[in-house]
């Protein structure tokens, strides 16, 4: 029986995939254009004028042709172990909503929180964010009555430190010893359990 009080929070970018999915999604489709290397909000402006369905279709192609090639298998293994324990899995990511939705469907994780694009009444993208989860995940969870302490978190993001410090069992995704050393410093006073996942 699933335990509704045990929340296991899962980051997407750099955690599930060796990818910043927002940047890589836009780069994947607009790589021949000179502006794609600019900052996140400037990139999102270039989605203006695309229908919600078109962006959803693009996210589907992006997953099939790119994200599947950069999956972090050790992270998937941990998530599947937590699923077997009956823990409630929740995707919490600052990536764009259509990417998060695609990941949610592919991994069978229906609970998902992400940044959301703004659309007009005809479901055409306005090129800006309606909801931005970057650095705002804890507030978003709280507003949905998902309260600390969380059962666990798995992430590679320094901006998720707040979530880790409020999680009883955390997994920090690292790429090398230097990366791990920085995390060890940040977590030296962590009262909960944490371990490192090398990818």
PDB file of C-alpha atoms in Angstrom:
ATOM      1  CA  UNK A   1       0.000   0.000   0.000  1.00  0.00           C
ATOM      2  CA  UNK A   2       1.396   3.380  -0.946  1.00  0.00           C
ATOM      3  CA  UNK A   3       2.280   5.557   2.024  1.00  0.00           C
ATOM      4  CA  UNK A   4       0.874   8.996   1.223  1.00  0.00           C
ATOM      5  CA  UNK A   5       2.929  10.621   3.997  1.00  0.00           C
ATOM      6  CA  UNK A   6       6.301   9.559   2.589  1.00  0.00           C
ATOM      7  CA  UNK A   7       7.361  11.948  -0.152  1.00  0.00           C
ATOM      8  CA  UNK A   8      10.437  11.225  -2.262  1.00  0.00           C
ATOM      9  CA  UNK A   9      11.358  14.295  -4.309  1.00  0.00           C
ATOM     10  CA  UNK A  10      13.089  13.836  -7.665  1.00  0.00           C
ATOM     11  CA  UNK A  11      14.930  16.504  -9.627  1.00  0.00           C
ATOM     12  CA  UNK A  12      15.090  16.129 -13.424  1.00  0.00           C
ATOM     13  CA  UNK A  13      17.944  18.236 -14.843  1.00  0.00           C
ATOM     14  CA  UNK A  14      21.374  16.766 -14.119  1.00  0.00           C
ATOM     15  CA  UNK A  15      19.762  14.154 -11.875  1.00  0.00           C
ATOM     16  CA  UNK A  16      17.545  11.918 -13.987  1.00  0.00           C
ATOM     17  CA  UNK A  17      19.385  12.997 -17.113  1.00  0.00           C
ATOM     18  CA  UNK A  18      22.831  14.373 -17.867  1.00  0.00           C
ATOM     19  CA  UNK A  19      21.094  17.390 -19.281  1.00  0.00           C
ATOM     20  CA  UNK A  20      19.780  20.826 -18.447  1.00  0.00           C
ATOM     21  CA  UNK A  21      16.546  19.911 -20.164  1.00  0.00           C
ATOM     22  CA  UNK A  22      15.284  23.450 -20.730  1.00  0.00           C
ATOM     23  CA  UNK A  23      18.488  24.599 -22.415  1.00  0.00           C
ATOM     24  CA  UNK A  24      18.974  21.326 -24.273  1.00  0.00           C
ATOM     25  CA  UNK A  25      15.358  21.267 -25.488  1.00  0.00           C
ATOM     26  CA  UNK A  26      15.710  24.740 -26.979  1.00  0.00           C
ATOM     27  CA  UNK A  27      19.216  24.027 -28.298  1.00  0.00           C
ATOM     28  CA  UNK A  28      17.984  20.794 -29.859  1.00  0.00           C
ATOM     29  CA  UNK A  29      15.361  22.565 -31.944  1.00  0.00           C
ATOM     30  CA  UNK A  30      17.038  25.927 -32.506  1.00  0.00           C
ATOM     31  CA  UNK A  31      20.750  25.047 -32.553  1.00  0.00           C
ATOM     32  CA  UNK A  32      21.312  26.692 -35.927  1.00  0.00           C
ATOM     33  CA  UNK A  33      20.127  30.032 -34.623  1.00  0.00           C
ATOM     34  CA  UNK A  34      22.731  32.316 -33.000  1.00  0.00           C
ATOM     35  CA  UNK A  35      20.596  33.296 -30.026  1.00  0.00           C
ATOM     36  CA  UNK A  36      20.266  29.845 -28.409  1.00  0.00           C
ATOM     37  CA  UNK A  37      23.321  30.293 -26.196  1.00  0.00           C
ATOM     38  CA  UNK A  38      21.807  33.249 -24.315  1.00  0.00           C
ATOM     39  CA  UNK A  39      20.283  33.175 -20.856  1.00  0.00           C
ATOM     40  CA  UNK A  40      17.246  31.063 -19.876  1.00  0.00           C
ATOM     41  CA  UNK A  41      14.629  33.825 -20.025  1.00  0.00           C
ATOM     42  CA  UNK A  42      15.902  35.049 -23.356  1.00  0.00           C
ATOM     43  CA  UNK A  43      15.676  31.478 -24.637  1.00  0.00           C
ATOM     44  CA  UNK A  44      12.140  31.052 -23.401  1.00  0.00           C
ATOM     45  CA  UNK A  45      11.102  34.151 -25.374  1.00  0.00           C
ATOM     46  CA  UNK A  46      11.854  32.216 -28.544  1.00  0.00           C
ATOM     47  CA  UNK A  47       9.052  29.787 -27.751  1.00  0.00           C
ATOM     48  CA  UNK A  48       6.580  32.639 -28.271  1.00  0.00           C
ATOM     49  CA  UNK A  49       4.034  31.885 -30.988  1.00  0.00           C
ATOM     50  CA  UNK A  50       4.221  28.096 -30.725  1.00  0.00           C
ATOM     51  CA  UNK A  51       1.032  26.288 -29.781  1.00  0.00           C
ATOM     52  CA  UNK A  52       0.861  24.223 -26.599  1.00  0.00           C
ATOM     53  CA  UNK A  53       0.325  21.101 -28.696  1.00  0.00           C
ATOM     54  CA  UNK A  54       3.323  21.873 -30.916  1.00  0.00           C
ATOM     55  CA  UNK A  55       5.540  22.327 -27.855  1.00  0.00           C
ATOM     56  CA  UNK A  56       4.201  19.085 -26.386  1.00  0.00           C
ATOM     57  CA  UNK A  57       4.983  17.271 -29.648  1.00  0.00           C
ATOM     58  CA  UNK A  58       8.476  18.789 -29.629  1.00  0.00           C
ATOM     59  CA  UNK A  59       9.016  17.576 -26.054  1.00  0.00           C
ATOM     60  CA  UNK A  60       8.021  14.072 -27.155  1.00  0.00           C
ATOM     61  CA  UNK A  61      10.586  14.100 -29.972  1.00  0.00           C
ATOM     62  CA  UNK A  62      13.199  15.628 -27.652  1.00  0.00           C
ATOM     63  CA  UNK A  63      12.701  12.799 -25.166  1.00  0.00           C
ATOM     64  CA  UNK A  64      12.885  10.071 -27.815  1.00  0.00           C
ATOM     65  CA  UNK A  65      15.886  11.425 -29.663  1.00  0.00           C
ATOM     66  CA  UNK A  66      17.923  13.082 -26.916  1.00  0.00           C
ATOM     67  CA  UNK A  67      16.936  12.477 -23.296  1.00  0.00           C
ATOM     68  CA  UNK A  68      16.928   8.688 -23.653  1.00  0.00           C
ATOM     69  CA  UNK A  69      20.615   8.912 -24.586  1.00  0.00           C
ATOM     70  CA  UNK A  70      21.595  10.767 -21.390  1.00  0.00           C
ATOM     71  CA  UNK A  71      19.652   8.860 -18.709  1.00  0.00           C
ATOM     72  CA  UNK A  72      21.513   8.425 -15.417  1.00  0.00           C
ATOM     73  CA  UNK A  73      20.876   4.714 -14.815  1.00  0.00           C
ATOM     74  CA  UNK A  74      21.998   4.705 -11.134  1.00  0.00           C
ATOM     75  CA  UNK A  75      19.368   7.368 -10.409  1.00  0.00           C
ATOM     76  CA  UNK A  76      16.645   5.362 -12.158  1.00  0.00           C
ATOM     77  CA  UNK A  77      17.639   2.324 -10.061  1.00  0.00           C
ATOM     78  CA  UNK A  78      17.226   4.313  -6.818  1.00  0.00           C
ATOM     79  CA  UNK A  79      13.845   5.649  -7.930  1.00  0.00           C
ATOM     80  CA  UNK A  80      12.622   2.167  -8.824  1.00  0.00           C
ATOM     81  CA  UNK A  81      13.755   0.892  -5.411  1.00  0.00           C
ATOM     82  CA  UNK A  82      11.766   3.675  -3.735  1.00  0.00           C
ATOM     83  CA  UNK A  83       8.756   2.843  -5.898  1.00  0.00           C
ATOM     84  CA  UNK A  84       8.909  -0.764  -4.646  1.00  0.00           C
ATOM     85  CA  UNK A  85       8.989   0.539  -1.065  1.00  0.00           C
ATOM     86  CA  UNK A  86       5.647   2.223  -1.746  1.00  0.00           C
ATOM     87  CA  UNK A  87       6.989   5.741  -1.317  1.00  0.00           C
ATOM     88  CA  UNK A  88       5.122   8.517  -3.150  1.00  0.00           C
ATOM     89  CA  UNK A  89       7.383   9.698  -5.984  1.00  0.00           C
ATOM     90  CA  UNK A  90       7.203  13.378  -6.925  1.00  0.00           C
ATOM     91  CA  UNK A  91       9.031  15.096  -9.766  1.00  0.00           C
ATOM     92  CA  UNK A  92      10.060  18.599  -8.673  1.00  0.00           C
ATOM     93  CA  UNK A  93      11.990  20.495 -11.321  1.00  0.00           C
ATOM     94  CA  UNK A  94      12.470  23.999 -12.692  1.00  0.00           C
ATOM     95  CA  UNK A  95      12.319  22.575 -16.219  1.00  0.00           C
ATOM     96  CA  UNK A  96       9.481  23.601 -18.517  1.00  0.00           C
ATOM     97  CA  UNK A  97       6.048  22.046 -18.042  1.00  0.00           C
ATOM     98  CA  UNK A  98       5.842  20.158 -21.354  1.00  0.00           C
ATOM     99  CA  UNK A  99       9.238  18.524 -20.700  1.00  0.00           C
ATOM    100  CA  UNK A 100       8.300  17.612 -17.121  1.00  0.00           C
ATOM    101  CA  UNK A 101       4.984  16.173 -18.363  1.00  0.00           C
ATOM    102  CA  UNK A 102       6.788  13.996 -20.907  1.00  0.00           C
ATOM    103  CA  UNK A 103       9.227  12.722 -18.255  1.00  0.00           C
ATOM    104  CA  UNK A 104       6.309  12.123 -15.889  1.00  0.00           C
ATOM    105  CA  UNK A 105       4.495   9.982 -18.455  1.00  0.00           C
ATOM    106  CA  UNK A 106       7.597   8.029 -19.499  1.00  0.00           C
ATOM    107  CA  UNK A 107       8.624   7.205 -15.941  1.00  0.00           C
ATOM    108  CA  UNK A 108       5.128   6.603 -14.616  1.00  0.00           C
ATOM    109  CA  UNK A 109       5.390   9.338 -11.966  1.00  0.00           C
ATOM    110  CA  UNK A 110       2.070  11.230 -12.070  1.00  0.00           C
ATOM    111  CA  UNK A 111       2.918  13.786  -9.348  1.00  0.00           C
ATOM    112  CA  UNK A 112       4.922  16.549 -10.992  1.00  0.00           C
ATOM    113  CA  UNK A 113       5.774  20.167 -10.178  1.00  0.00           C
ATOM    114  CA  UNK A 114       7.608  22.285 -12.736  1.00  0.00           C
ATOM    115  CA  UNK A 115       7.927  25.749 -14.202  1.00  0.00           C
ATOM    116  CA  UNK A 116       4.983  26.668 -16.442  1.00  0.00           C
ATOM    117  CA  UNK A 117       4.932  28.672 -19.636  1.00  0.00           C
ATOM    118  CA  UNK A 118       2.288  31.353 -20.122  1.00  0.00           C
ATOM    119  CA  UNK A 119      -0.250  30.782 -22.881  1.00  0.00           C
ATOM    120  CA  UNK A 120      -2.976  32.942 -24.343  1.00  0.00           C
ATOM    121  CA  UNK A 121      -6.637  31.875 -24.663  1.00  0.00           C
ATOM    122  CA  UNK A 122      -5.824  30.022 -27.885  1.00  0.00           C
ATOM    123  CA  UNK A 123      -3.074  28.031 -26.093  1.00  0.00           C
ATOM    124  CA  UNK A 124      -0.309  29.878 -27.916  1.00  0.00           C
ATOM    125  CA  UNK A 125       2.894  30.415 -25.909  1.00  0.00           C
ATOM    126  CA  UNK A 126       3.566  34.008 -24.845  1.00  0.00           C
ATOM    127  CA  UNK A 127       7.310  33.451 -24.470  1.00  0.00           C
ATOM    128  CA  UNK A 128       7.452  33.905 -20.712  1.00  0.00           C
ATOM    129  CA  UNK A 129       6.966  31.932 -17.532  1.00  0.00           C
ATOM    130  CA  UNK A 130       3.729  31.885 -15.562  1.00  0.00           C
ATOM    131  CA  UNK A 131       5.316  29.849 -12.743  1.00  0.00           C
ATOM    132  CA  UNK A 132       9.066  29.623 -12.133  1.00  0.00           C
ATOM    133  CA  UNK A 133      10.285  26.867  -9.798  1.00  0.00           C
ATOM    134  CA  UNK A 134      13.927  27.903 -10.001  1.00  0.00           C
ATOM    135  CA  UNK A 135      14.890  28.347  -6.337  1.00  0.00           C
ATOM    136  CA  UNK A 136      11.230  28.115  -5.343  1.00  0.00           C
ATOM    137  CA  UNK A 137      10.564  24.385  -4.968  1.00  0.00           C
ATOM    138  CA  UNK A 138      10.000  24.327  -1.190  1.00  0.00           C
ATOM    139  CA  UNK A 139       7.349  27.074  -1.375  1.00  0.00           C
ATOM    140  CA  UNK A 140       5.595  25.306  -4.232  1.00  0.00           C
ATOM    141  CA  UNK A 141       5.485  22.027  -2.295  1.00  0.00           C
ATOM    142  CA  UNK A 142       4.226  23.765   0.834  1.00  0.00           C
ATOM    143  CA  UNK A 143       1.428  25.476  -1.077  1.00  0.00           C
ATOM    144  CA  UNK A 144       0.323  22.012  -2.247  1.00  0.00           C
ATOM    145  CA  UNK A 145       0.346  20.716   1.334  1.00  0.00           C
ATOM    146  CA  UNK A 146       3.438  18.561   0.799  1.00  0.00           C
ATOM    147  CA  UNK A 147       5.133  19.318   4.067  1.00  0.00           C
ATOM    148  CA  UNK A 148       8.547  18.697   5.582  1.00  0.00           C
ATOM    149  CA  UNK A 149      10.283  16.634   6.672  1.00  0.00           C
ATOM    150  CA  UNK A 150      10.235  14.866   3.337  1.00  0.00           C
ATOM    151  CA  UNK A 151      11.044  11.178   3.194  1.00  0.00           C
ATOM    152  CA  UNK A 152      13.814  11.860   0.685  1.00  0.00           C
ATOM    153  CA  UNK A 153      15.223  13.919  -2.164  1.00  0.00           C
ATOM    154  CA  UNK A 154      17.468  13.048  -5.085  1.00  0.00           C
ATOM    155  CA  UNK A 155      19.141  15.953  -6.878  1.00  0.00           C
ATOM    156  CA  UNK A 156      22.370  17.411  -8.212  1.00  0.00           C
ATOM    157  CA  UNK A 157      21.338  21.055  -7.771  1.00  0.00           C
ATOM    158  CA  UNK A 158      22.934  23.308  -5.151  1.00  0.00           C
ATOM    159  CA  UNK A 159      19.688  25.294  -5.229  1.00  0.00           C
ATOM    160  CA  UNK A 160      17.979  22.205  -3.755  1.00  0.00           C
ATOM    161  CA  UNK A 161      20.036  22.360  -0.555  1.00  0.00           C
ATOM    162  CA  UNK A 162      16.939  23.527   1.323  1.00  0.00           C
ATOM    163  CA  UNK A 163      15.076  20.371   0.248  1.00  0.00           C
ATOM    164  CA  UNK A 164      17.956  18.103   1.237  1.00  0.00           C
ATOM    165  CA  UNK A 165      18.198  19.666   4.684  1.00  0.00           C
ATOM    166  CA  UNK A 166      14.473  18.934   5.127  1.00  0.00           C
ATOM    167  CA  UNK A 167      14.673  15.336   3.842  1.00  0.00           C
ATOM    168  CA  UNK A 168      15.289  12.290   6.003  1.00  0.00           C
ATOM    169  CA  UNK A 169      17.060  10.323   3.239  1.00  0.00           C
ATOM    170  CA  UNK A 170      18.799  12.265   0.488  1.00  0.00           C
ATOM    171  CA  UNK A 171      20.857  11.240  -2.517  1.00  0.00           C
ATOM    172  CA  UNK A 172      23.176  13.827  -4.005  1.00  0.00           C
ATOM    173  CA  UNK A 173      24.163  13.221  -7.623  1.00  0.00           C
ATOM    174  CA  UNK A 174      27.805  14.119  -8.271  1.00  0.00           C
ATOM    175  CA  UNK A 175      30.073  13.860 -11.281  1.00  0.00           C
ATOM    176  CA  UNK A 176      33.502  13.902  -9.609  1.00  0.00           C
ATOM    177  CA  UNK A 177      35.335  14.174  -6.282  1.00  0.00           C
ATOM    178  CA  UNK A 178      35.556  17.972  -6.421  1.00  0.00           C
ATOM    179  CA  UNK A 179      31.789  18.167  -6.859  1.00  0.00           C
ATOM    180  CA  UNK A 180      31.335  15.776  -3.925  1.00  0.00           C
ATOM    181  CA  UNK A 181      33.721  17.769  -1.727  1.00  0.00           C
ATOM    182  CA  UNK A 182      31.674  20.927  -2.228  1.00  0.00           C
ATOM    183  CA  UNK A 183      28.509  19.068  -1.281  1.00  0.00           C
ATOM    184  CA  UNK A 184      30.189  17.553   1.793  1.00  0.00           C
ATOM    185  CA  UNK A 185      31.044  21.057   2.958  1.00  0.00           C
ATOM    186  CA  UNK A 186      27.470  22.263   2.407  1.00  0.00           C
ATOM    187  CA  UNK A 187      26.048  19.238   4.232  1.00  0.00           C
ATOM    188  CA  UNK A 188      28.482  19.071   7.137  1.00  0.00           C
ATOM    189  CA  UNK A 189      25.750  20.074   9.599  1.00  0.00           C
ATOM    190  CA  UNK A 190      22.971  18.036   7.976  1.00  0.00           C
ATOM    191  CA  UNK A 191      21.061  16.193  10.710  1.00  0.00           C
ATOM    192  CA  UNK A 192      19.509  13.735   8.249  1.00  0.00           C
ATOM    193  CA  UNK A 193      20.985  10.908   6.200  1.00  0.00           C
ATOM    194  CA  UNK A 194      22.548  11.668   2.845  1.00  0.00           C
ATOM    195  CA  UNK A 195      24.651   9.693   0.402  1.00  0.00           C
ATOM    196  CA  UNK A 196      26.317  10.399  -2.929  1.00  0.00           C
ATOM    197  CA  UNK A 197      25.512   8.947  -6.329  1.00  0.00           C
ATOM    198  CA  UNK A 198      28.355   9.127  -8.837  1.00  0.00           C
ATOM    199  CA  UNK A 199      27.244   9.410 -12.454  1.00  0.00           C
TER     200      UNK A 199
END
